[in-house]
Short mmCIF file of C-alpha atoms in Angstrom, two decimals:
data_model
loop_
_atom_site.label_atom_id
_atom_site.label_comp_id
_atom_site.label_asym_id
_atom_site.label_seq_id
_atom_site.Cartn_x
_atom_site.Cartn_y
_atom_site.Cartn_z
CA LEU A 15 -23.33 -7.44 -10.55
CA LEU A 16 -19.85 -8.34 -11.74
CA ARG A 17 -20.07 -5.62 -14.39
CA ARG A 18 -19.92 -1.91 -13.57
CA LYS A 19 -22.81 -1.18 -15.95
CA ASP A 20 -25.05 -3.66 -14.17
CA ARG A 21 -24.06 -2.38 -10.74
CA GLU A 22 -24.78 1.22 -11.72
CA ARG A 23 -28.11 0.40 -13.35
CA SER A 24 -29.37 -1.66 -10.43
CA ARG A 25 -27.52 0.44 -7.80
CA ARG A 26 -26.47 -2.83 -6.17
CA PHE A 27 -23.11 -4.46 -5.51
CA LEU A 28 -21.71 -7.60 -3.89
CA ALA A 29 -19.92 -8.04 -0.58
CA GLU A 30 -18.15 -11.38 -0.10
CA GLY A 31 -16.91 -13.19 2.99
CA PRO A 32 -17.92 -12.95 6.64
CA GLN A 33 -16.06 -9.75 7.53
CA ALA A 34 -17.42 -7.64 4.67
CA VAL A 35 -20.91 -9.10 5.12
CA ARG A 36 -20.87 -8.28 8.84
CA GLU A 37 -19.92 -4.66 8.08
CA ALA A 38 -22.60 -4.47 5.38
CA ILE A 39 -25.30 -5.71 7.76
CA GLY A 40 -24.11 -3.22 10.40
CA ALA A 41 -24.39 -0.41 7.85
CA ALA A 42 -27.94 -1.51 6.92
CA ALA A 43 -26.76 -1.92 3.32
CA VAL A 44 -27.79 -5.53 2.72
CA GLU A 45 -30.77 -6.48 0.60
CA VAL A 46 -30.24 -10.24 0.34
CA LEU A 47 -27.83 -12.53 2.16
CA LEU A 48 -26.81 -15.75 0.41
CA VAL A 49 -25.24 -18.54 2.46
CA ASP A 50 -23.58 -21.68 1.14
CA GLU A 51 -25.48 -24.66 2.55
CA ALA A 52 -22.26 -26.55 3.20
CA THR A 53 -20.83 -23.83 5.49
CA ARG A 54 -24.13 -22.63 6.98
CA GLU A 55 -23.22 -23.63 10.53
CA ARG A 56 -20.15 -21.40 10.50
CA HIS A 57 -22.27 -18.34 9.69
CA VAL A 58 -25.15 -18.69 12.17
CA ASP A 59 -24.29 -15.31 13.77
CA LEU A 60 -24.53 -13.52 10.42
CA ILE A 61 -27.80 -15.26 9.53
CA GLU A 62 -29.28 -14.23 12.88
CA ALA A 63 -28.08 -10.64 12.53
CA ALA A 64 -29.61 -10.47 9.05
CA LEU A 65 -32.95 -12.00 10.08
CA ALA A 66 -33.14 -9.64 13.08
CA ARG A 67 -32.99 -6.75 10.62
CA GLY A 68 -35.58 -8.22 8.28
CA ILE A 69 -33.02 -9.08 5.59
CA GLU A 70 -33.95 -11.90 3.22
CA VAL A 71 -31.62 -14.91 3.67
CA GLY A 72 -31.21 -17.46 0.87
CA ALA A 73 -29.43 -20.80 0.80
CA ALA A 74 -27.07 -21.56 -2.08
CA ARG A 75 -25.91 -24.98 -3.17
CA SER A 76 -22.19 -25.69 -2.97
CA GLY A 77 -20.44 -24.00 -5.89
CA GLU A 78 -23.28 -21.60 -6.65
CA LEU A 79 -21.65 -18.71 -4.74
CA ALA A 80 -18.39 -19.17 -6.62
CA ASP A 81 -20.36 -18.86 -9.87
CA LEU A 82 -21.83 -15.56 -8.67
CA THR A 83 -18.46 -14.03 -7.76
CA GLU A 84 -15.01 -13.68 -9.23
CA THR A 85 -13.40 -15.27 -6.20
CA VAL A 86 -12.07 -18.78 -6.16
CA THR A 87 -12.96 -19.14 -2.47
CA PRO A 88 -15.96 -16.92 -1.67
CA GLN A 89 -15.88 -17.98 2.00
CA GLY A 90 -19.47 -19.19 2.10
CA VAL A 91 -21.38 -15.89 2.37
CA LEU A 92 -22.33 -13.24 -0.14
CA ALA A 93 -24.50 -10.15 0.33
CA VAL A 94 -26.29 -8.14 -2.31
CA CYS A 95 -25.88 -4.55 -1.07
CA ARG A 96 -27.53 -1.28 -2.02
CA PHE A 97 -25.43 1.71 -3.11
CA PRO A 98 -25.39 4.31 -0.33
CA GLU A 99 -27.83 7.14 -1.11
CA VAL A 100 -25.69 10.10 -0.15
CA SER A 101 -25.13 13.21 -2.22
CA GLU A 102 -22.00 15.33 -2.57
CA SER A 103 -23.88 18.36 -1.23
CA ALA A 104 -24.78 16.42 1.93
CA VAL A 105 -21.07 15.83 2.51
CA TRP A 106 -20.21 19.55 2.30
CA ALA A 107 -23.24 20.51 4.39
CA GLN A 108 -21.81 18.50 7.30
CA ARG A 109 -18.72 20.76 7.45
CA PRO A 110 -16.25 17.88 7.04
CA ARG A 111 -12.65 18.34 8.06
CA LEU A 112 -10.95 15.63 6.02
CA VAL A 113 -12.15 14.54 2.58
CA VAL A 114 -10.31 12.41 0.02
CA ALA A 115 -10.74 12.80 -3.74
CA CYS A 116 -9.29 10.31 -6.22
CA ALA A 117 -8.61 11.91 -9.59
CA ASP A 118 -7.84 8.91 -11.76
CA VAL A 119 -7.34 5.78 -9.73
CA ARG A 120 -7.60 2.87 -12.16
CA ASP A 121 -6.81 -0.26 -10.21
CA PRO A 122 -9.64 -1.59 -8.02
CA GLY A 123 -7.20 -2.93 -5.40
CA ASN A 124 -5.66 0.54 -5.08
CA ALA A 125 -9.08 2.19 -4.83
CA GLY A 126 -10.06 -0.19 -2.03
CA THR A 127 -6.78 0.37 -0.20
CA VAL A 128 -7.10 4.17 -0.44
CA LEU A 129 -10.65 3.84 0.91
CA ARG A 130 -9.33 1.76 3.82
CA CYS A 131 -6.63 4.37 4.58
CA ALA A 132 -9.17 7.21 4.33
CA ASP A 133 -11.41 5.39 6.79
CA ALA A 134 -8.50 4.54 9.11
CA PHE A 135 -7.52 8.21 9.40
CA GLY A 136 -11.10 9.34 9.95
CA ALA A 137 -11.89 10.91 6.57
CA ASP A 138 -15.48 12.13 6.29
CA ALA A 139 -15.95 10.99 2.69
CA VAL A 140 -14.18 9.61 -0.36
CA LEU A 141 -15.04 11.20 -3.70
CA LEU A 142 -14.06 9.70 -7.05
CA SER A 143 -13.77 11.46 -10.40
CA ARG A 144 -15.56 10.16 -13.48
CA ALA A 145 -12.32 8.65 -14.82
CA SER A 146 -11.77 6.53 -11.71
CA VAL A 147 -12.39 2.83 -11.24
CA ASP A 148 -15.67 1.70 -9.67
CA PRO A 149 -15.19 1.39 -5.86
CA TYR A 150 -18.02 -1.20 -5.87
CA ASN A 151 -15.96 -3.51 -8.08
CA PRO A 152 -15.61 -6.79 -6.08
CA LYS A 153 -11.81 -6.41 -5.90
CA ALA A 154 -12.14 -2.87 -4.54
CA VAL A 155 -14.74 -3.98 -1.97
CA ARG A 156 -12.39 -6.78 -0.85
CA ALA A 157 -9.36 -4.45 -0.63
CA SER A 158 -11.37 -1.94 1.43
CA VAL A 159 -11.86 -4.62 4.14
CA GLY A 160 -15.27 -3.23 5.11
CA SER A 161 -14.35 0.46 4.84
CA VAL A 162 -16.69 0.90 1.86
CA PHE A 163 -19.46 0.59 4.47
CA HIS A 164 -17.92 3.04 6.95
CA LEU A 165 -18.01 6.37 5.16
CA PRO A 166 -19.77 8.05 2.24
CA VAL A 167 -18.26 7.08 -1.12
CA ILE A 168 -19.43 9.11 -4.10
CA THR A 169 -18.51 8.38 -7.71
CA GLY A 170 -18.66 10.07 -11.10
CA LEU A 171 -17.76 13.56 -9.88
CA ASP A 172 -16.29 16.57 -11.65
CA LEU A 173 -13.02 17.62 -9.98
CA GLY A 174 -13.42 21.31 -10.81
CA ALA A 175 -16.86 21.44 -9.23
CA LEU A 176 -15.86 19.46 -6.18
CA THR A 177 -12.76 21.54 -5.40
CA SER A 178 -14.92 24.68 -5.62
CA ALA A 179 -17.51 23.12 -3.32
CA ALA A 180 -14.76 22.10 -0.88
CA ARG A 181 -13.48 25.70 -0.71
CA GLY A 182 -17.03 26.90 -0.21
CA ALA A 183 -17.26 24.56 2.80
CA GLY A 184 -14.08 26.07 4.26
CA LEU A 185 -11.61 23.35 3.26
CA GLN A 186 -8.15 23.97 1.85
CA VAL A 187 -7.41 21.91 -1.27
CA LEU A 188 -4.14 19.93 -1.12
CA ALA A 189 -2.80 17.78 -3.95
CA ALA A 190 -0.30 14.95 -3.45
CA ASP A 191 2.29 15.63 -6.12
CA GLY A 192 5.86 14.32 -6.29
CA ALA A 193 6.86 17.64 -7.90
CA GLY A 194 4.85 19.78 -5.49
CA GLU A 195 6.14 23.15 -4.25
CA ALA A 196 5.54 22.38 -0.55
CA GLU A 197 6.91 19.52 1.53
CA LEU A 198 4.56 17.68 3.87
CA PRO A 199 6.67 18.13 7.06
CA GLU A 200 6.90 21.91 6.35
CA LEU A 201 3.10 22.15 6.31
CA GLU A 202 3.00 20.18 9.56
CA ARG A 203 5.47 22.54 11.22
CA SER A 204 3.70 25.65 9.95
CA GLY A 205 0.43 24.51 11.52
CA SER A 206 -1.51 24.78 8.29
CA LEU A 207 -2.07 21.03 8.11
CA SER A 208 -4.48 21.22 11.03
CA ARG A 209 -6.99 23.21 8.95
CA PRO A 210 -9.88 21.30 7.28
CA ALA A 211 -8.61 19.77 4.05
CA LEU A 212 -9.59 18.07 0.84
CA TRP A 213 -6.75 15.86 -0.45
CA LEU A 214 -6.47 15.13 -4.17
CA PHE A 215 -4.70 11.91 -5.20
CA GLY A 216 -3.82 11.07 -8.80
CA ASN A 217 -3.31 8.02 -10.91
CA GLU A 218 -1.07 5.18 -9.65
CA ALA A 219 1.24 5.32 -12.67
CA TRP A 220 1.46 8.95 -13.78
CA GLY A 221 0.24 10.89 -10.73
CA LEU A 222 -1.82 14.06 -11.07
CA SER A 223 -2.30 15.70 -14.46
CA PRO A 224 -1.21 19.37 -14.57
CA ASP A 225 -4.81 20.60 -14.90
CA VAL A 226 -5.91 18.65 -11.83
CA ALA A 227 -2.82 19.73 -9.86
CA ALA A 228 -3.72 23.34 -10.76
CA LEU A 229 -7.06 22.94 -8.96
CA ALA A 230 -5.26 22.70 -5.61
CA ASP A 231 -4.28 25.58 -3.31
CA VAL A 232 -0.99 23.81 -2.58
CA ARG A 233 0.75 20.88 -4.27
CA VAL A 234 2.47 18.83 -1.60
CA ARG A 235 5.32 16.36 -1.94
CA VAL A 236 6.13 13.61 0.51
CA PRO A 237 9.89 13.92 1.09
CA LEU A 238 11.89 10.96 -0.21
CA TYR A 239 15.23 10.47 1.50
CA GLY A 240 16.41 7.41 -0.44
CA ALA A 241 16.82 6.34 -4.04
CA ALA A 242 13.20 5.38 -4.86
CA GLU A 243 11.71 7.85 -7.30
CA SER A 244 8.19 7.66 -5.90
CA LEU A 245 5.82 5.99 -3.48
CA ASN A 246 2.92 3.82 -4.54
CA LEU A 247 -0.48 5.50 -4.40
CA ALA A 248 -1.72 3.85 -1.20
CA ALA A 249 1.53 4.58 0.66
CA ALA A 250 1.46 8.25 -0.40
CA ALA A 251 -2.20 8.53 0.63
CA ALA A 252 -1.50 6.84 3.97
CA VAL A 253 1.33 9.26 4.77
CA CYS A 254 -0.58 12.42 3.74
CA LEU A 255 -3.74 11.39 5.59
CA TYR A 256 -1.84 10.30 8.71
CA ALA A 257 0.00 13.62 8.88
CA THR A 258 -3.17 15.65 8.31
CA ALA A 259 -5.43 13.68 10.66
CA THR A 260 -2.79 13.77 13.40
CA ALA A 261 -2.27 17.52 13.03
CA GLN A 262 -6.04 18.09 13.12
CA GLN A 263 -6.49 15.77 16.08
CA GLU A 264 -3.75 17.56 18.05
CA ALA A 265 -5.32 20.95 17.31
CA ALA A 266 -8.89 19.83 18.09
CA PRO A 267 -9.61 16.24 19.11
CA ARG A 268 -12.92 14.84 18.03
CA THR A 269 -14.58 11.61 18.93
CA ALA A 270 -17.48 11.38 16.48
CA LYS A 271 -17.43 12.06 12.77
CA PRO A 272 -20.20 14.27 11.34
CA VAL A 273 -21.37 11.49 9.01
CA ALA A 274 -21.23 8.19 10.88
CA PRO A 275 -22.10 4.75 9.48
CA GLY A 276 -25.69 3.68 9.90
CA ASP A 277 -27.06 7.17 10.51
CA GLY A 278 -29.50 7.15 7.64
CA ARG A 279 -27.10 7.25 4.72
CA TYR A 280 -28.58 3.96 3.67
CA LEU A 281 -32.24 4.53 2.92
CA ASP A 282 -34.07 1.36 3.94
CA LEU B 1 14.86 -18.89 -11.54
CA LEU B 2 11.10 -18.87 -11.08
CA ARG B 3 11.45 -21.11 -8.03
CA ARG B 4 12.89 -19.91 -4.72
CA LYS B 5 14.99 -23.06 -4.37
CA ASP B 6 16.64 -22.47 -7.73
CA ARG B 7 17.24 -18.79 -7.01
CA GLU B 8 18.85 -19.58 -3.67
CA ARG B 9 21.00 -22.37 -5.06
CA SER B 10 22.30 -20.33 -7.98
CA ARG B 11 22.19 -17.01 -6.08
CA ARG B 12 20.59 -15.46 -9.17
CA PHE B 13 17.21 -13.80 -9.82
CA LEU B 14 15.36 -12.15 -12.69
CA ALA B 15 14.60 -8.48 -13.30
CA GLU B 16 11.99 -7.76 -15.99
CA GLY B 17 11.19 -4.64 -17.96
CA PRO B 18 13.29 -1.61 -18.88
CA GLN B 19 13.03 0.24 -15.53
CA ALA B 20 14.12 -2.68 -13.34
CA VAL B 21 16.82 -3.67 -15.84
CA ARG B 22 18.20 -0.11 -15.89
CA GLU B 23 18.42 -0.09 -12.08
CA ALA B 24 20.03 -3.53 -12.09
CA ILE B 25 22.70 -2.42 -14.56
CA GLY B 26 23.31 0.72 -12.47
CA ALA B 27 23.81 -1.46 -9.39
CA ALA B 28 26.27 -3.71 -11.27
CA ALA B 29 24.02 -6.67 -10.50
CA VAL B 30 23.45 -7.97 -14.04
CA GLU B 31 25.14 -11.10 -15.33
CA VAL B 32 23.24 -11.57 -18.61
CA LEU B 33 20.84 -9.26 -20.42
CA LEU B 34 18.27 -10.86 -22.73
CA VAL B 35 16.53 -8.69 -25.31
CA ASP B 36 13.54 -9.66 -27.42
CA GLU B 37 14.60 -9.37 -31.09
CA ALA B 38 11.26 -7.81 -32.02
CA THR B 39 11.65 -4.88 -29.59
CA ARG B 40 15.45 -4.57 -29.79
CA GLU B 41 15.36 -1.06 -31.22
CA ARG B 42 13.43 0.26 -28.24
CA HIS B 43 16.14 -0.92 -25.85
CA VAL B 44 19.30 0.32 -27.57
CA ASP B 45 20.22 2.48 -24.54
CA LEU B 46 20.06 -0.52 -22.19
CA ILE B 47 22.07 -2.70 -24.58
CA GLU B 48 24.77 -0.01 -24.81
CA ALA B 49 24.86 0.48 -21.05
CA ALA B 50 25.22 -3.28 -20.57
CA LEU B 51 27.95 -3.68 -23.19
CA ALA B 52 29.85 -0.71 -21.73
CA ARG B 53 30.02 -2.63 -18.45
CA GLY B 54 31.05 -5.89 -20.07
CA ILE B 55 27.69 -7.56 -19.52
CA GLU B 56 26.79 -10.41 -21.87
CA VAL B 57 23.82 -9.48 -24.08
CA GLY B 58 21.70 -12.20 -25.71
CA ALA B 59 18.92 -11.98 -28.29
CA ALA B 60 15.72 -13.89 -27.65
CA ARG B 61 13.14 -14.87 -30.24
CA SER B 62 9.67 -13.45 -29.84
CA GLY B 63 7.85 -15.33 -27.10
CA GLU B 64 10.98 -16.79 -25.53
CA LEU B 65 11.14 -14.13 -22.81
CA ALA B 66 7.52 -14.76 -21.85
CA ASP B 67 8.39 -18.44 -21.42
CA LEU B 68 11.22 -17.50 -19.06
CA THR B 69 9.05 -15.29 -16.85
CA GLU B 70 5.68 -15.39 -15.18
CA THR B 71 4.61 -12.16 -16.84
CA VAL B 72 2.20 -12.04 -19.74
CA THR B 73 3.95 -8.96 -21.13
CA PRO B 74 7.65 -9.04 -20.13
CA GLN B 75 8.30 -5.72 -21.91
CA GLY B 76 11.07 -7.02 -24.12
CA VAL B 77 14.01 -7.11 -21.67
CA LEU B 78 15.04 -9.49 -18.95
CA ALA B 79 18.18 -9.50 -16.81
CA VAL B 80 19.68 -12.39 -14.90
CA CYS B 81 20.97 -10.70 -11.72
CA ARG B 82 23.30 -11.82 -8.96
CA PHE B 83 22.18 -11.77 -5.33
CA PRO B 84 23.90 -8.91 -3.49
CA GLU B 85 26.81 -10.19 -1.42
CA VAL B 86 26.27 -8.23 1.76
CA SER B 87 26.27 -9.63 5.27
CA GLU B 88 24.15 -8.61 8.23
CA SER B 89 27.29 -7.73 10.20
CA ALA B 90 28.35 -5.31 7.44
CA VAL B 91 25.03 -3.50 7.86
CA TRP B 92 25.52 -3.01 11.62
CA ALA B 93 29.16 -2.05 11.16
CA GLN B 94 28.06 0.94 9.05
CA ARG B 95 26.19 2.44 12.06
CA PRO B 96 22.86 2.64 10.18
CA ARG B 97 20.14 4.94 11.47
CA LEU B 98 17.04 3.37 9.90
CA VAL B 99 16.69 -0.37 9.30
CA VAL B 100 13.54 -2.32 8.43
CA ALA B 101 12.93 -5.92 9.50
CA CYS B 102 10.02 -7.97 8.16
CA ALA B 103 8.97 -10.69 10.58
CA ASP B 104 6.59 -12.74 8.52
CA VAL B 105 5.63 -11.01 5.31
CA ARG B 106 4.12 -13.69 3.06
CA ASP B 107 2.86 -11.91 -0.05
CA PRO B 108 5.57 -11.04 -2.61
CA GLY B 109 3.70 -7.88 -3.69
CA ASN B 110 3.67 -6.66 -0.08
CA ALA B 111 7.36 -7.47 0.37
CA GLY B 112 8.21 -5.47 -2.75
CA THR B 113 6.06 -2.54 -1.65
CA VAL B 114 7.62 -2.48 1.83
CA LEU B 115 11.04 -2.54 0.17
CA ARG B 116 10.02 0.42 -2.01
CA CYS B 117 8.79 2.37 1.05
CA ALA B 118 11.96 1.54 2.99
CA ASP B 119 14.04 2.82 0.08
CA ALA B 120 11.86 5.93 -0.34
CA PHE B 121 12.39 6.94 3.29
CA GLY B 122 16.12 6.28 3.15
CA ALA B 123 16.35 3.03 5.11
CA ASP B 124 19.89 1.63 5.25
CA ALA B 125 18.84 -2.01 4.84
CA VAL B 126 15.85 -4.36 4.76
CA LEU B 127 16.17 -7.59 6.72
CA LEU B 128 13.77 -10.51 6.36
CA SER B 129 13.13 -13.33 8.82
CA ARG B 130 13.33 -16.97 7.75
CA ALA B 131 9.53 -17.22 7.61
CA SER B 132 9.22 -14.35 5.13
CA VAL B 133 8.59 -14.53 1.40
CA ASP B 134 11.56 -14.36 -0.98
CA PRO B 135 12.17 -10.70 -1.97
CA TYR B 136 13.75 -11.98 -5.20
CA ASN B 137 10.45 -13.55 -6.27
CA PRO B 138 9.59 -11.91 -9.63
CA LYS B 139 6.39 -10.35 -8.20
CA ALA B 140 8.35 -8.83 -5.31
CA VAL B 141 11.02 -7.50 -7.67
CA ARG B 142 8.29 -5.91 -9.83
CA ALA B 143 6.50 -4.37 -6.81
CA SER B 144 9.78 -2.92 -5.53
CA VAL B 145 10.08 -0.87 -8.76
CA GLY B 146 13.88 -1.03 -8.69
CA SER B 147 14.30 -0.57 -4.93
CA VAL B 148 15.63 -4.12 -4.57
CA PHE B 149 18.77 -2.72 -6.26
CA HIS B 150 19.02 0.40 -4.07
CA LEU B 151 19.74 -0.94 -0.62
CA PRO B 152 21.04 -4.09 1.06
CA VAL B 153 18.34 -6.78 1.35
CA ILE B 154 19.20 -9.75 3.55
CA THR B 155 17.05 -12.86 3.96
CA GLY B 156 16.75 -15.87 6.23
CA LEU B 157 17.56 -14.04 9.47
CA ASP B 158 16.80 -14.84 13.09
CA LEU B 159 14.79 -12.02 14.67
CA GLY B 160 16.21 -12.55 18.18
CA ALA B 161 19.77 -12.29 16.92
CA LEU B 162 19.10 -9.31 14.69
CA THR B 163 17.33 -7.27 17.38
CA SER B 164 20.29 -7.90 19.71
CA ALA B 165 22.71 -6.86 16.98
CA ALA B 166 20.64 -3.73 16.31
CA ARG B 167 20.86 -2.74 20.00
CA GLY B 168 24.57 -3.42 19.94
CA ALA B 169 24.84 -0.96 17.04
CA GLY B 170 23.00 1.71 19.06
CA LEU B 171 19.55 1.38 17.48
CA GLN B 172 16.28 1.37 19.40
CA VAL B 173 13.96 -1.47 18.40
CA LEU B 174 10.41 -0.38 17.51
CA ALA B 175 7.61 -2.76 16.53
CA ALA B 176 4.54 -1.70 14.53
CA ASP B 177 1.69 -3.21 16.54
CA GLY B 178 -1.99 -2.21 16.44
CA ALA B 179 -2.19 -3.00 20.15
CA GLY B 180 1.09 -1.26 21.01
CA GLU B 181 1.54 0.72 24.24
CA ALA B 182 2.88 3.86 22.53
CA GLU B 183 1.28 5.97 19.84
CA LEU B 184 3.42 7.11 16.91
CA PRO B 185 2.67 10.88 17.25
CA GLU B 186 3.60 10.70 20.99
CA LEU B 187 7.03 9.33 20.08
CA GLU B 188 7.39 12.10 17.50
CA ARG B 189 6.55 14.79 20.07
CA SER B 190 8.83 13.29 22.72
CA GLY B 191 11.78 13.46 20.33
CA SER B 192 12.62 9.79 20.71
CA LEU B 193 11.74 9.04 17.10
CA SER B 194 14.82 10.91 15.92
CA ARG B 195 17.13 8.29 17.46
CA PRO B 196 18.49 5.51 15.21
CA ALA B 197 15.86 2.80 14.89
CA LEU B 198 15.16 -0.71 13.72
CA TRP B 199 11.47 -1.13 12.79
CA LEU B 200 9.85 -4.56 13.02
CA PHE B 201 6.83 -5.22 10.78
CA GLY B 202 4.67 -8.34 11.06
CA ASN B 203 2.50 -10.45 8.85
CA GLU B 204 -0.11 -8.79 6.61
CA ALA B 205 -3.01 -10.76 8.10
CA TRP B 206 -2.23 -11.30 11.75
CA GLY B 207 0.44 -8.70 12.53
CA LEU B 208 3.29 -9.42 14.94
CA SER B 209 3.27 -12.56 17.05
CA PRO B 210 3.59 -11.88 20.82
CA ASP B 211 7.10 -13.34 20.97
CA VAL B 212 8.32 -11.09 18.14
CA ALA B 213 6.55 -8.04 19.63
CA ALA B 214 8.35 -8.82 22.90
CA LEU B 215 11.72 -8.39 21.16
CA ALA B 216 11.05 -4.65 20.74
CA ASP B 217 11.88 -1.87 23.18
CA VAL B 218 8.56 -0.20 22.35
CA ARG B 219 5.48 -1.48 20.53
CA VAL B 220 4.03 1.41 18.55
CA ARG B 221 0.53 1.83 17.19
CA VAL B 222 -0.44 4.13 14.34
CA PRO B 223 -3.49 6.04 15.62
CA LEU B 224 -6.69 5.22 13.76
CA TYR B 225 -9.31 7.94 13.94
CA GLY B 226 -12.04 6.24 11.88
CA ALA B 227 -13.85 2.93 11.80
CA ALA B 228 -11.24 0.78 10.01
CA GLU B 229 -9.76 -1.75 12.39
CA SER B 230 -6.30 -1.73 10.85
CA LEU B 231 -4.08 -0.51 8.05
CA ASN B 232 -2.59 -2.76 5.41
CA LEU B 233 1.06 -3.65 5.91
CA ALA B 234 2.53 -1.30 3.31
CA ALA B 235 0.46 1.67 4.55
CA ALA B 236 1.52 1.04 8.16
CA ALA B 237 5.16 0.72 7.10
CA ALA B 238 4.94 3.90 5.01
CA VAL B 239 3.54 5.91 7.92
CA CYS B 240 6.05 4.59 10.51
CA LEU B 241 9.03 5.08 8.20
CA TYR B 242 7.90 8.54 7.06
CA ALA B 243 7.50 9.70 10.66
CA THR B 244 10.86 8.26 11.73
CA ALA B 245 12.87 9.42 8.72
CA THR B 246 11.38 12.91 8.97
CA ALA B 247 12.15 13.16 12.70
CA GLN B 248 15.71 11.95 12.08
CA GLN B 249 16.17 14.29 9.15
CA GLU B 250 14.99 17.29 11.18
CA ALA B 251 17.36 16.40 14.02
CA ALA B 252 20.34 15.73 11.73
CA PRO B 253 20.02 16.03 7.96
CA ARG B 254 22.12 13.69 5.92
CA THR B 255 22.74 13.56 2.24
CA ALA B 256 24.48 10.22 1.72
CA LYS B 257 23.58 6.87 3.18
CA PRO B 258 26.38 4.80 4.71
CA VAL B 259 25.73 1.90 2.32
CA ALA B 260 25.01 3.29 -1.12
CA PRO B 261 24.17 1.32 -4.27
CA GLY B 262 27.12 0.31 -6.39
CA ASP B 263 29.73 0.77 -3.67
CA GLY B 264 31.00 -2.78 -3.77
CA ARG B 265 27.99 -4.61 -2.40
CA TYR B 266 27.83 -6.40 -5.72
CA LEU B 267 31.01 -8.39 -6.15
CA ASP B 268 31.76 -8.50 -9.85
#
């Protein structure tokens, strides 16, 4: 499961360490829990939570977990998790108000961090284009700090089709673009940021390609007041999603998201 | 210069790759420029810019640059740079309106990214506590993407003394704290975010310690609308600095920062 091909064929991925494993169990995503014999006593709560849900628990000899992962210190617990079984059409059917689409994110750490930001600001789903990195890559799962289990994550999508579907579901399509024609604070002041939105984010090095930027209703730049030429991807995503989620929340507070973790997205 | 001790003793650090080297030359920070013989032709513009400023240019044999750096691919150019000679008191004397202080940042990549965000949102200086990582670490310099040359960066500071000095210079002291008593959008709406501010950011794993949080006038939380328990350091910094810089800019636009690059901070 260290290779994308193997993850996609088996529709399984790995979660490492107590925090990610706890989130995975909570999301009913775990198939098998492996615990290092030497650190078993530290993870009694996780073992009990897994057994209570009928999850198979296996003991691994010291060093075996490290062989199964890419991590030097796998923290004693490892879960084999199922891919969430959620479709893009199910996302649009729920009338989401904040959806994130990654056009070309290539670094797994960045993908995980964008996922974490999307989750933090209450996004209803994260969609990834075909050219993007695998969000179930172990580095991406680690960088997401559990968020990969909190909201629907769908991969391998066509950006043209998904922007059309977003419009059909009543969302405006915004693209984060350093050369965009609109400035984020302007949209905030005009009130348009409180409308349901799909945000498009581009590649960490070269941003959005012109054809992807053209799919958006508005290309939006984060104002830069200093000498830096750009923000890194995760920082730009954090700022755009914070501004949008806050504007939406002020216009119409909501407490529960339409698609919540553990509501059947994971088919047991 | 790969070790902090050696950088601090010699007050020199390394900038790698054409972009960082160009910024370093622009900031009059370069003492010696080293160019890989094999890629010399690609860097003629940098060599000319360096020679025009009286900077010593040396040729390195293929592979020599890689030995001098930690990078696998050092991109053919390397500059030995001087530490900026700027004092904390000079920063306060300029009546800054946005200053960033890192209380305990430990990862060089995070330090560089915070520096880049601070620069992007027009911060007047970045101050680091004694317990923080060295911002002149090669990984931090790379992650800052040139920003280390754009604004004063001062290390080894005492947080108690610097918060007092900030108040003396008319700045409010805000601390980013997931358990803070004020919410960022509230401060925006109340108008208080447009006042001059020093922002305190804590450690990437455990945030601000209670004694550092107590140094602030207000502890501010970024609202989280989803299931993620926290944001990563750079995302939190990006959001806080965006909100503050935008509020300040709307209240009183400014075009030039009081301490600009190349204005004598680097003593030739």
